[in-house]
C-alpha cells in the first residue's frame, strides 16, 4: 500500500466505515438567459415570491423531520436557512434586476445568487465561508422551483435508491442532504469542503454517521465504486484497502470489543490507580446527544459544557428560558455531580447569524470569548440569569473562556451578583451565586495564575488553545499540523505552574482540553499532579482503564523526567514506554486499527465482513 492510497481530512463524526464510494454531485441547475416583455415583469416578481414561499414551507417541513430524527436543537439549524431564503434585502435586489432589465425570475435570481456566493467565498469571515453550504442549498431549491423541476428532497438524489451500504462523497454536504440519509444504507460521509462546525458535520454526528470533511481532491482521487475504509475520528481514508488491512482492522476491532466489554463492566468503578490514587473523571459535553453516553460511561459530572451549539446556525440568539431549560436538563442527568458551564465562547468563526461581528484580520487574537460577553451584556446577562435559575438545588459552576486579566473575572462576578439580585427582586427562584472559574488557555493566564487564583473558585486548563498560543501555531492550519505539540516541554512547564498556583490558593485545577482525552497522555497529567480530568465521552472507558492499570508512582517518575526533556518527541516516547510496561499499548495506539495508516482506535467500530 503506497502513500497515494491514503487521504486525510478533518474527522468530524467518529466511527469506522467500510464500503464502496458513491459520488453525489449537487450542482446548480442550468439556467437559460431569458428575458421577458415589460408586461410580464410583475408576473415574474410574483413567481419569485411563490418560489420563496414554497421553499420556506419545504424547509419548515424538513425542520420538523429533523426534530423527530435528530432532536430539537439540531432542527434549529434550518431556522438559519429559512432566514436566508426570505432575506428581504437580497430579494429586493432580485426584483430590481427583473424590473430594470426585463429578466425572468430564474435568470435574475441566478445572477444575484452567484454574486452573493462569490462575495461570501471571498470574505475574510470564517463564519460566512462556513455557512456557504447552507446558502448554496437554499439557492438551489429556489432555482429548481422557478425552473419547474421536481421538488425531490435535495432535488437530485436520494439514499433510498441504494441497495448496499456505501460511503457518500460530495464536494459539499448540505444539512438537508445529510439528515435525509438512510443510516442503514449510508455508513460514511466524505466532503471536500467543511469543518467540525459545519451544519452537516453536526447532523452527521447526531445521526451517528462517521464523516470526514475538508478532504482536498477527494472527487478527483476517488472514483465511484472504489472501496474505502474511513475513520471519522482521525480523518483518515484508505483507498482500496488490502485484505491485510481489513484483517488487521478486524483483528484489532475484535480485541477492542473484548476490552470494551470489560470497560463497560467497570463503568461504576472508581478511576483509581492500582496503588490507590483516586482521580475525578468528568466529561466534556458539546452536544445534547453526548449526555447519555457520558452518564453511561460513569462520568462524575461535566467538566466542560460547551454552549456554542445553542447559537450555531441560529437565526436569533437563544432566550434565557431556552438556556435555563438546557442547563437544567444536563444537571438532572448528572444528579449530585457538578456541571461546569462555559460561557459563550463567541468569536473566531463562532458568531450567531443574528450577531453583527466585525471583520478582523486575525479573529483568534481578536474580539472573542469573555471579551465579547463583557462588551455585549445583552448576550451575557441572559446567560448568567439562566445559570443562576438552573442552579437551584444543583451544583452548577460557571467557567470563563480566554481569561487574560483579573478584571475580567471580577467584572463577570459583579454582573452575576447584579443578576442574582434582580431575580430575587422579581421573585424568580434562583441561586444567589455560583462558583466562577477561569479557563486557563493563554500564557498570560499562566503567568498571572497566582493573582487569578485570588478571584477564582477553580481553574480548568484548556490545553488546545494553550498549546496554540504557546507554540504560535494555528491548530486549524494543516501546513502546521506537525508543529502543534501539546507534549512540548514549554506546555508541560506551564501546566505545572498553573497547578502549583491553584494548590497554593486552595482551589481545584482540572484539565478539559484534548490532552485529557488521550489515554497515553493521561499518565503524564496524573504524574504532574492533576486529579480532575474532563474528557470526551467516547474516551472515558479507555482513560479509566489506563488510570486503573498504571501505578501512580510510575506516572510521577515519568512526569518528572518529562519536565527535563527538550522535545515533544522525547516526551511521547517516554510516555509510551511507561504505559507499555503496564498494559497492551497496541489497544491505545492511534495507528493500531490499521498499522501506519493513522486510523483511530478510540471509537466503536462496525462489523467488517471480509469475503474472498
Coordinates of C-alpha atoms in Angstrom, one line a residue:
X1 CA 0.0 0.0 0.0
X2 CA 1.6 3.3 -1.1
X3 CA 1.2 6.7 0.5
X4 CA -1.0 7.7 -2.5
X5 CA -3.7 5.2 -1.2
X6 CA -4.3 7.4 1.8
X7 CA -6.3 10.6 2.0
X8 CA -6.6 12.8 5.1
X9 CA -9.1 15.4 6.2
X10 CA -10.9 16.6 9.3
X11 CA -12.6 13.9 11.3
X12 CA -16.0 15.4 12.3
X13 CA -18.1 12.4 13.3
X14 CA -16.4 9.4 15.0
X15 CA -16.6 5.8 13.8
X16 CA -15.1 3.5 11.2
X17 CA -16.9 2.8 7.9
X18 CA -16.2 0.4 5.1
X19 CA -17.9 0.2 1.7
X20 CA -17.9 1.4 -1.9
X21 CA -17.9 5.1 -2.8
X22 CA -20.9 6.8 -4.3
X23 CA -20.3 10.2 -5.8
X24 CA -23.0 12.7 -5.3
X25 CA -22.9 15.9 -7.3
X26 CA -25.4 18.6 -6.4
X27 CA -24.6 21.4 -8.8
X28 CA -26.6 24.5 -9.7
X29 CA -29.1 23.7 -12.4
X30 CA -28.6 25.1 -15.9
X31 CA -30.5 28.4 -16.1
X32 CA -31.3 29.9 -19.5
X33 CA -30.6 33.6 -20.1
X34 CA -34.2 34.5 -20.7
X35 CA -35.7 38.0 -21.0
X36 CA -39.4 38.9 -20.7
X37 CA -41.6 41.6 -22.2
X38 CA -42.4 44.6 -19.9
X39 CA -45.9 43.5 -19.3
X40 CA -44.7 40.2 -17.9
X41 CA -42.4 41.7 -15.3
X42 CA -44.8 41.7 -12.4
X43 CA -45.7 38.1 -13.1
X44 CA -42.0 37.2 -12.8
X45 CA -41.8 39.0 -9.5
X46 CA -44.9 37.1 -8.3
X47 CA -43.2 33.8 -9.5
X48 CA -40.1 34.7 -7.4
X49 CA -42.1 35.2 -4.3
X50 CA -44.1 32.0 -4.9
X51 CA -40.9 30.0 -5.2
X52 CA -39.5 31.5 -2.0
X53 CA -42.8 30.8 -0.2
X54 CA -42.7 27.2 -1.4
X55 CA -39.1 26.7 -0.3
X56 CA -39.8 28.1 3.1
X57 CA -42.6 25.6 3.5
X58 CA -40.3 22.8 2.4
X59 CA -37.6 23.9 4.9
X60 CA -40.1 24.1 7.7
X61 CA -41.3 20.5 6.9
X62 CA -37.6 19.4 6.8
X63 CA -37.0 21.1 10.2
X64 CA -39.9 19.1 11.7
X65 CA -38.5 15.9 10.4
X66 CA -35.0 16.7 11.8
X67 CA -36.6 17.5 15.2
X68 CA -38.1 13.9 15.2
X69 CA -35.0 12.2 14.0
X70 CA -32.1 14.2 15.4
X71 CA -33.5 16.4 18.1
X72 CA -35.0 19.9 18.7
X73 CA -31.6 21.6 19.0
X74 CA -30.3 20.2 15.7
X75 CA -33.6 21.2 13.9
X76 CA -32.9 24.9 14.6
X77 CA -30.1 24.7 12.0
X78 CA -32.9 25.1 9.4
X79 CA -34.0 28.4 11.1
X80 CA -30.9 29.9 9.6
X81 CA -31.8 28.6 6.1
X82 CA -35.3 29.9 6.4
X83 CA -33.9 33.3 7.3
X84 CA -31.6 33.2 4.4
X85 CA -34.2 32.3 1.8
X86 CA -36.5 35.1 2.9
X87 CA -33.9 37.8 3.2
X88 CA -35.7 40.9 2.1
X89 CA -32.6 42.9 1.0
X90 CA -31.5 40.1 -1.3
X91 CA -35.0 39.5 -2.7
X92 CA -35.4 43.3 -3.3
X93 CA -32.1 43.2 -5.4
X94 CA -33.5 40.4 -7.5
X95 CA -36.8 42.2 -8.0
X96 CA -34.9 45.3 -9.1
X97 CA -32.9 43.3 -11.6
X98 CA -36.1 41.8 -13.0
X99 CA -37.8 45.2 -13.4
X100 CA -34.9 47.2 -14.7
X101 CA -33.6 44.6 -17.2
X102 CA -36.8 42.7 -18.1
X103 CA -35.3 39.4 -17.0
X104 CA -37.1 36.2 -16.0
X105 CA -37.2 35.4 -12.3
X106 CA -34.8 32.5 -12.6
X107 CA -32.3 34.5 -14.7
X108 CA -32.2 37.4 -12.2
X109 CA -32.2 35.1 -9.2
X110 CA -29.2 33.1 -10.5
X111 CA -27.3 36.3 -11.3
X112 CA -27.7 37.6 -7.8
X113 CA -27.2 34.2 -6.2
X114 CA -23.8 33.8 -7.9
X115 CA -22.9 37.3 -6.9
X116 CA -23.7 36.7 -3.3
X117 CA -21.9 33.3 -3.2
X118 CA -18.8 35.0 -4.7
X119 CA -18.9 37.7 -2.1
X120 CA -19.2 35.2 0.8
X121 CA -16.4 33.0 -0.7
X122 CA -14.0 35.9 -0.9
X123 CA -15.0 37.2 2.5
X124 CA -12.4 37.3 5.3
X125 CA -15.2 36.0 7.6
X126 CA -14.8 32.3 8.5
X127 CA -18.4 32.3 9.7
X128 CA -19.7 33.3 6.2
X129 CA -17.5 30.8 4.5
X130 CA -18.7 28.1 6.9
X131 CA -22.3 28.9 6.0
X132 CA -21.7 28.6 2.3
X133 CA -23.3 25.1 2.2
X134 CA -26.5 26.5 3.6
X135 CA -26.6 29.3 1.2
X136 CA -26.0 27.0 -1.8
X137 CA -28.6 24.6 -0.7
X138 CA -31.4 27.2 -0.4
X139 CA -30.5 28.9 -3.7
X140 CA -30.5 25.5 -5.4
X141 CA -34.0 24.8 -4.1
X142 CA -35.4 28.2 -5.3
X143 CA -33.9 27.8 -8.8
X144 CA -35.4 24.3 -9.1
X145 CA -38.8 25.6 -8.2
X146 CA -38.5 28.5 -10.6
X147 CA -37.4 26.1 -13.4
X148 CA -40.3 23.7 -12.6
X149 CA -38.0 20.8 -11.8
X150 CA -39.4 18.1 -9.5
X151 CA -39.3 19.1 -5.8
X152 CA -37.4 16.0 -4.7
X153 CA -35.5 16.1 -1.4
X154 CA -32.3 17.9 -2.3
X155 CA -33.9 17.8 -5.8
X156 CA -31.4 15.4 -7.3
X157 CA -30.5 12.4 -5.1
X158 CA -31.9 10.0 -2.5
X159 CA -30.3 7.3 -0.5
X160 CA -33.4 5.2 -1.0
X161 CA -32.1 4.3 -4.4
X162 CA -29.2 2.4 -2.9
X163 CA -29.2 -1.4 -2.5
X164 CA -26.0 -1.8 -0.4
X165 CA -24.0 0.0 2.3
X166 CA -22.0 2.8 0.8
X167 CA -19.8 5.8 1.6
X168 CA -21.0 9.1 0.1
X169 CA -18.6 11.6 -1.4
X170 CA -19.5 15.1 -2.3
X171 CA -17.8 18.4 -2.9
X172 CA -20.0 19.9 -0.1
X173 CA -22.6 18.3 2.1
X174 CA -25.7 20.3 2.9
X175 CA -27.7 19.8 6.1
X176 CA -30.8 18.9 4.0
X177 CA -29.0 16.1 2.3
X178 CA -27.2 14.8 5.4
X179 CA -30.3 14.5 7.6
X180 CA -32.2 12.5 4.9
X181 CA -29.6 9.8 4.5
X182 CA -30.7 6.3 5.4
X183 CA -28.4 5.2 8.2
X184 CA -28.8 1.5 7.1
X185 CA -27.5 2.3 3.6
X186 CA -25.1 5.2 4.1
X187 CA -22.3 4.2 6.5
X188 CA -19.9 7.0 5.9
X189 CA -19.6 10.6 4.5
X190 CA -16.7 12.4 2.8
X191 CA -16.7 16.0 1.6
X192 CA -14.1 18.3 0.1
X193 CA -15.4 21.3 2.0
X194 CA -16.5 21.8 5.6
X195 CA -15.1 21.7 9.2
X196 CA -16.2 20.4 12.6
X197 CA -18.6 23.3 13.0
X198 CA -20.4 22.8 9.6
X199 CA -24.1 22.1 9.9
X200 CA -23.7 18.9 8.0
X201 CA -21.0 17.8 10.4
X202 CA -23.2 18.5 13.4
X203 CA -26.0 16.5 11.9
X204 CA -23.8 13.6 10.9
X205 CA -22.5 13.4 14.5
X206 CA -26.1 13.4 15.8
X207 CA -27.1 10.7 13.4
X208 CA -24.1 8.5 14.2
X209 CA -22.7 8.5 10.6
X210 CA -18.9 8.5 10.5
X211 CA -17.7 11.6 8.5
X212 CA -14.6 13.2 7.2
X213 CA -14.6 16.8 5.8
X214 CA -12.1 19.1 4.3
X215 CA -10.7 16.2 2.1
X216 CA -9.0 18.2 -0.7
X217 CA -9.1 16.5 -4.1
X218 CA -11.4 13.7 -2.9
X219 CA -13.6 13.8 -6.1
X220 CA -10.5 13.6 -8.3
X221 CA -8.8 10.9 -6.4
X222 CA -11.8 8.6 -5.7
X223 CA -14.0 7.1 -8.4
X224 CA -17.5 5.8 -7.9
X225 CA -17.4 2.2 -6.7
X226 CA -13.9 2.4 -5.2
X227 CA -13.8 0.5 -1.9
X228 CA -12.9 2.7 1.1
X229 CA -12.1 2.3 4.8
X230 CA -12.9 5.6 6.6
X231 CA -12.1 6.7 10.1
X232 CA -14.3 9.6 11.3
X233 CA -12.1 10.3 14.4
X234 CA -8.7 10.7 12.8
X235 CA -9.9 11.9 9.4
X236 CA -8.1 9.2 7.6
X237 CA -9.4 7.4 4.4
X238 CA -7.8 4.3 2.9
X239 CA -8.5 3.8 -0.8
X240 CA -8.9 0.1 -1.9
X241 CA -7.7 -1.3 1.4
X242 CA -5.9 -4.6 1.0
X243 CA -7.0 -7.9 2.6
X244 CA -4.2 -7.5 5.1
X245 CA -5.5 -4.0 6.0
X246 CA -9.0 -5.4 6.6
X247 CA -7.8 -8.4 8.5
X248 CA -5.7 -6.1 10.7
X249 CA -8.7 -3.9 11.3
X250 CA -11.0 -6.8 12.0
X251 CA -8.5 -8.3 14.5
X252 CA -7.9 -5.0 16.2
X253 CA -11.7 -4.4 16.5
X254 CA -12.2 -7.8 18.0
X255 CA -9.6 -7.1 20.6
X256 CA -11.1 -3.7 21.3
X257 CA -14.6 -5.2 21.5
X258 CA -13.5 -7.6 24.2
X259 CA -11.8 -4.7 26.0
X260 CA -14.9 -2.5 25.7
X261 CA -17.0 -5.2 27.4
X262 CA -14.5 -5.2 30.3
X263 CA -14.5 -1.4 30.4
X264 CA -18.3 -1.3 30.4
X265 CA -18.4 -3.6 33.4
X266 CA -16.0 -1.2 35.2
X267 CA -18.0 1.9 34.4
X268 CA -19.2 2.2 38.0
X269 CA -15.8 1.5 39.5
X270 CA -13.6 4.4 40.7
X271 CA -10.9 5.9 38.5
X272 CA -8.2 4.8 40.9
X273 CA -4.6 3.6 40.2
X274 CA -3.5 0.2 41.4
X275 CA -1.6 1.9 44.3
X276 CA -4.6 3.9 45.5
X277 CA -4.5 7.4 43.9
X278 CA -8.1 8.4 43.1
X279 CA -8.9 10.8 40.2
X280 CA -12.2 12.5 39.4
X281 CA -13.1 11.7 35.8
X282 CA -15.7 14.0 34.3
X283 CA -16.9 14.5 30.7
X284 CA -16.9 17.3 28.1
X285 CA -20.3 17.8 26.5
X286 CA -20.5 19.6 23.2
X287 CA -24.0 18.4 22.0
X288 CA -27.1 17.1 23.8
X289 CA -26.6 13.6 22.4
X290 CA -23.4 13.3 24.3
X291 CA -25.1 13.4 27.7
X292 CA -26.4 9.8 27.7
X293 CA -23.0 8.2 26.7
X294 CA -21.2 10.3 29.3
X295 CA -23.6 9.1 32.0
X296 CA -23.4 5.5 30.8
X297 CA -19.6 5.6 30.9
X298 CA -19.7 6.7 34.5
X299 CA -18.7 10.4 34.2
X300 CA -18.6 12.1 37.6
X301 CA -20.2 15.3 36.2
X302 CA -19.4 17.6 33.4
X303 CA -16.1 19.5 33.4
X304 CA -16.9 21.4 30.3
X305 CA -20.4 22.1 29.0
X306 CA -19.9 24.0 25.8
X307 CA -22.8 26.3 25.0
X308 CA -21.9 27.3 21.4
X309 CA -24.3 24.7 19.8
X310 CA -27.1 26.9 21.2
X311 CA -26.1 29.7 18.8
X312 CA -24.6 27.8 15.8
X313 CA -26.7 28.4 12.7
X314 CA -29.4 30.1 14.7
X315 CA -31.3 33.0 13.1
X316 CA -31.7 34.5 16.6
X317 CA -29.9 34.3 19.9
X318 CA -31.2 31.7 22.4
X319 CA -33.6 33.0 25.0
X320 CA -32.9 32.9 28.7
X321 CA -35.7 30.3 29.1
X322 CA -34.1 28.1 26.4
X323 CA -30.7 28.2 28.1
X324 CA -32.3 27.6 31.5
X325 CA -34.1 24.5 30.3
X326 CA -30.9 23.1 28.7
X327 CA -28.8 23.7 31.8
X328 CA -31.5 22.0 33.9
X329 CA -31.6 19.1 31.6
X330 CA -27.9 18.5 31.9
X331 CA -27.9 19.0 35.7
X332 CA -30.7 16.4 36.1
X333 CA -28.8 13.9 34.1
X334 CA -25.8 14.1 36.4
X335 CA -27.8 14.4 39.6
X336 CA -25.4 15.2 42.5
X337 CA -22.3 15.7 40.4
X338 CA -21.1 19.1 39.4
X339 CA -21.7 20.6 35.9
X340 CA -19.3 23.3 34.7
X341 CA -20.9 25.6 32.1
X342 CA -18.6 27.5 29.9
X343 CA -20.0 30.9 29.0
X344 CA -20.4 31.6 25.3
X345 CA -17.0 31.2 23.5
X346 CA -18.1 33.6 20.8
X347 CA -15.5 34.8 18.3
X348 CA -13.1 33.3 15.8
X349 CA -15.7 31.6 13.5
X350 CA -18.4 31.2 16.1
X351 CA -20.9 34.1 15.9
X352 CA -24.7 33.6 15.5
X353 CA -26.2 34.6 12.3
X354 CA -28.1 37.4 14.1
X355 CA -24.9 38.9 15.5
X356 CA -23.1 41.5 13.5
X357 CA -19.4 40.8 14.2
X358 CA -16.6 43.0 12.9
X359 CA -14.2 41.7 10.3
X360 CA -10.8 41.0 11.9
X361 CA -7.5 40.1 10.2
X362 CA -6.8 37.6 13.0
X363 CA -10.1 36.8 14.8
X364 CA -8.4 34.2 17.1
X365 CA -6.4 37.0 18.6
X366 CA -9.3 39.4 18.5
X367 CA -12.7 40.1 19.9
X368 CA -13.8 36.8 21.2
X369 CA -14.8 34.7 24.3
X370 CA -15.1 36.6 27.6
X371 CA -14.2 39.9 25.8
X372 CA -17.4 39.6 23.7
X373 CA -19.5 38.6 26.7
X374 CA -18.3 41.6 28.8
X375 CA -18.7 44.0 25.9
X376 CA -22.1 42.8 25.0
X377 CA -24.1 42.4 28.2
X378 CA -27.3 41.8 26.3
X379 CA -25.8 38.4 25.4
X380 CA -24.0 37.7 28.7
X381 CA -26.6 38.7 31.2
X382 CA -29.4 36.4 30.0
X383 CA -26.9 33.5 30.2
X384 CA -25.9 34.5 33.7
X385 CA -29.6 34.5 34.7
X386 CA -30.1 31.1 33.1
X387 CA -27.2 29.6 35.0
X388 CA -28.5 31.1 38.3
X389 CA -32.0 29.8 37.7
X390 CA -30.8 26.3 36.7
X391 CA -28.6 26.2 39.8
X392 CA -31.4 26.0 42.3
X393 CA -30.6 22.8 44.3
X394 CA -28.0 21.8 41.7
X395 CA -24.2 22.0 41.6
X396 CA -23.6 24.3 38.6
X397 CA -20.5 26.3 38.1
X398 CA -19.5 28.9 35.5
X399 CA -16.3 28.9 33.6
X400 CA -15.0 32.0 31.7
X401 CA -13.0 31.3 28.4
X402 CA -9.9 33.0 27.3
X403 CA -9.3 34.9 30.5
X404 CA -6.1 37.1 30.4
X405 CA -6.9 39.7 33.1
X406 CA -8.0 39.6 36.7
X407 CA -10.5 42.3 35.9
X408 CA -12.4 40.0 33.5
X409 CA -13.2 37.7 36.3
X410 CA -14.1 40.4 38.8
X411 CA -16.4 42.1 36.4
X412 CA -18.1 38.8 35.5
X413 CA -18.7 38.2 39.2
X414 CA -20.2 41.6 39.7
X415 CA -22.6 41.1 36.8
X416 CA -23.6 37.7 38.2
X417 CA -24.4 39.2 41.6
X418 CA -26.4 42.0 39.9
X419 CA -28.5 39.5 38.0
X420 CA -29.0 37.4 41.1
X421 CA -30.3 40.4 43.0
X422 CA -32.6 41.2 40.0
X423 CA -34.0 37.7 40.0
X424 CA -34.6 37.8 43.8
X425 CA -36.5 41.1 43.4
X426 CA -38.7 39.6 40.7
X427 CA -39.4 36.6 42.9
X428 CA -37.9 34.2 40.4
X429 CA -36.3 31.1 42.1
X430 CA -32.6 31.2 41.5
X431 CA -29.3 30.6 43.3
X432 CA -27.7 33.7 44.8
X433 CA -24.4 32.9 43.2
X434 CA -22.5 30.0 41.6
X435 CA -18.7 29.3 41.7
X436 CA -16.8 31.2 38.9
X437 CA -13.6 29.8 37.4
X438 CA -11.2 30.7 34.7
X439 CA -10.4 28.6 31.7
X440 CA -6.6 28.8 31.5
X441 CA -5.6 28.8 27.9
X442 CA -3.2 31.6 27.4
X443 CA 0.4 32.1 28.6
X444 CA -0.9 35.4 30.1
X445 CA -3.3 33.5 32.3
X446 CA -0.5 31.1 33.3
X447 CA 1.9 33.8 34.3
X448 CA -0.8 35.6 36.3
X449 CA -2.2 32.3 37.7
X450 CA -1.3 33.3 41.3
X451 CA -3.3 36.5 41.1
X452 CA -6.2 34.9 39.1
X453 CA -6.4 32.3 41.8
X454 CA -7.3 35.0 44.3
X455 CA -10.5 35.8 42.4
X456 CA -11.4 32.4 41.0
X457 CA -13.1 29.5 42.7
X458 CA -11.4 27.0 40.3
X459 CA -9.2 26.6 37.3
X460 CA -9.6 24.4 34.3
X461 CA -6.8 24.2 31.7
X462 CA -7.8 24.3 28.0
X463 CA -4.8 22.6 26.5
X464 CA -5.9 23.1 22.9
X465 CA -5.6 26.9 22.9
X466 CA -2.8 26.9 25.5
X467 CA -0.7 24.9 23.0
X468 CA -1.8 27.0 20.1
X469 CA -0.9 30.3 21.8
X470 CA 2.3 28.9 23.4
X471 CA 3.7 27.4 20.1
X472 CA 2.3 30.2 17.9
X473 CA 0.6 27.6 15.8
X474 CA -2.9 27.8 14.4
X475 CA -4.3 24.4 15.2
X476 CA -6.6 24.6 12.2
X477 CA -3.7 25.1 9.7
X478 CA -2.9 21.8 8.0
X479 CA 0.6 23.0 7.0
X480 CA 1.5 23.5 10.7
X481 CA -0.1 20.3 12.0
X482 CA 3.3 18.7 12.8
X483 CA 4.2 21.9 14.8
X484 CA 1.1 21.7 17.1
X485 CA 2.8 20.0 20.1
X486 CA 0.7 19.6 23.3
X487 CA 3.6 17.5 24.7
X488 CA 6.2 20.1 24.2
X489 CA 8.1 20.9 27.5
X490 CA 7.1 24.5 27.2
X491 CA 3.5 23.5 27.5
X492 CA 4.2 20.9 30.3
X493 CA 6.0 23.5 32.4
X494 CA 3.0 25.8 32.2
X495 CA 0.7 23.0 33.3
X496 CA 2.9 22.6 36.4
X497 CA 2.8 26.4 37.1
X498 CA -1.0 26.5 36.9
X499 CA -1.3 23.5 39.2
X500 CA 1.1 24.9 41.8
X501 CA -0.8 28.3 41.8
X502 CA -4.1 26.5 42.3
X503 CA -2.8 24.4 45.1
X504 CA -1.3 27.4 46.9
X505 CA -4.6 29.2 46.8
X506 CA -6.6 26.1 47.8
X507 CA -8.7 25.9 44.6
X508 CA -9.2 22.9 42.3
X509 CA -7.4 22.7 39.0
X510 CA -8.6 20.4 36.2
X511 CA -7.8 19.7 32.6
X512 CA -10.6 19.9 30.0
X513 CA -8.6 20.0 26.8
X514 CA -7.9 17.2 24.3
X515 CA -4.8 16.1 26.3
X516 CA -7.1 14.7 28.9
X517 CA -8.8 12.5 26.3
X518 CA -5.6 10.9 25.1
X519 CA -5.1 7.7 27.2
X520 CA -1.3 7.8 27.0
X521 CA -1.1 11.5 27.9
X522 CA -3.3 10.9 31.0
X523 CA -0.3 9.2 32.6
X524 CA 1.6 12.4 32.2
X525 CA -1.2 14.6 33.6
X526 CA -1.6 12.2 36.5
X527 CA 2.1 12.3 37.2
X528 CA 2.1 16.1 37.1
X529 CA -0.4 16.1 39.9
X530 CA -3.8 16.6 38.2
X531 CA -6.6 14.7 39.9
X532 CA -9.5 16.1 37.9
X533 CA -9.9 15.4 34.2
X534 CA -12.7 16.1 31.8
X535 CA -12.7 14.1 28.6
X536 CA -14.8 13.4 25.6
X537 CA -17.5 10.7 26.3
X538 CA -16.1 8.1 23.9
X539 CA -12.7 8.3 25.5
X540 CA -14.0 7.8 29.1
X541 CA -13.7 4.0 29.2
X542 CA -10.1 3.9 27.8
X543 CA -8.9 6.7 30.1
X544 CA -10.3 5.0 33.1
X545 CA -8.7 1.7 32.0
X546 CA -5.3 3.4 31.8
X547 CA -5.7 5.0 35.2
X548 CA -6.7 1.7 36.8
X549 CA -3.7 0.0 35.1
X550 CA -0.7 2.3 35.7
X551 CA 0.9 2.8 39.0
X552 CA 0.8 6.4 40.2
X553 CA 4.4 6.1 41.3
X554 CA 5.4 5.3 37.7
X555 CA 3.4 8.2 36.4
X556 CA 5.1 10.6 38.9
X557 CA 8.6 9.4 37.7
X558 CA 7.6 9.9 34.0
X559 CA 6.3 13.4 34.6
X560 CA 9.4 14.5 36.5
X561 CA 11.6 13.2 33.7
X562 CA 9.4 14.8 31.0
X563 CA 9.8 18.2 32.5
X564 CA 13.5 18.0 31.9
X565 CA 13.3 16.8 28.3
X566 CA 13.9 19.1 25.3
X567 CA 11.4 17.9 22.7
X568 CA 7.8 16.7 22.3
X569 CA 9.0 13.5 20.6
X570 CA 11.1 12.7 23.6
X571 CA 8.2 13.1 25.9
X572 CA 5.9 10.9 23.8
X573 CA 8.5 8.1 23.6
X574 CA 8.8 8.3 27.4
X575 CA 5.1 8.1 27.9
X576 CA 4.7 5.1 25.5
X577 CA 7.5 3.3 27.3
X578 CA 5.8 3.9 30.7
X579 CA 2.4 2.8 29.6
X580 CA 3.8 -0.2 27.7
X581 CA 5.2 -1.6 30.9
X582 CA 1.7 -1.8 32.5
X583 CA -0.7 -2.8 29.6
X584 CA -1.0 -3.7 26.0
X585 CA -0.3 -0.4 24.3
X586 CA -1.5 -1.6 20.9
X587 CA -5.0 -1.0 22.2
X588 CA -4.3 2.7 22.7
X589 CA -2.2 3.3 19.6
X590 CA -3.9 5.7 17.2
X591 CA -2.4 3.7 14.4
X592 CA -3.4 0.4 15.9
X593 CA -6.5 -0.4 13.8
X594 CA -4.6 -0.2 10.5
X595 CA -0.8 0.0 11.2
X596 CA 0.8 3.0 9.7
X597 CA -2.4 4.5 8.3
X598 CA -3.5 6.7 11.2
X599 CA -6.9 5.2 11.9
X600 CA -8.0 5.8 15.4
X601 CA -8.9 3.1 17.9
X602 CA -10.9 5.5 20.1
X603 CA -14.4 4.9 18.9
X604 CA -16.7 1.9 18.4
X605 CA -16.3 0.2 15.1
X606 CA -18.8 -1.5 12.8
X607 CA -18.7 -5.1 11.8
X608 CA -16.4 -5.6 8.8
X609 CA -17.1 -8.8 6.8
X610 CA -14.2 -10.0 4.7
X611 CA -15.0 -12.2 1.7
X612 CA -12.9 -13.8 -1.0

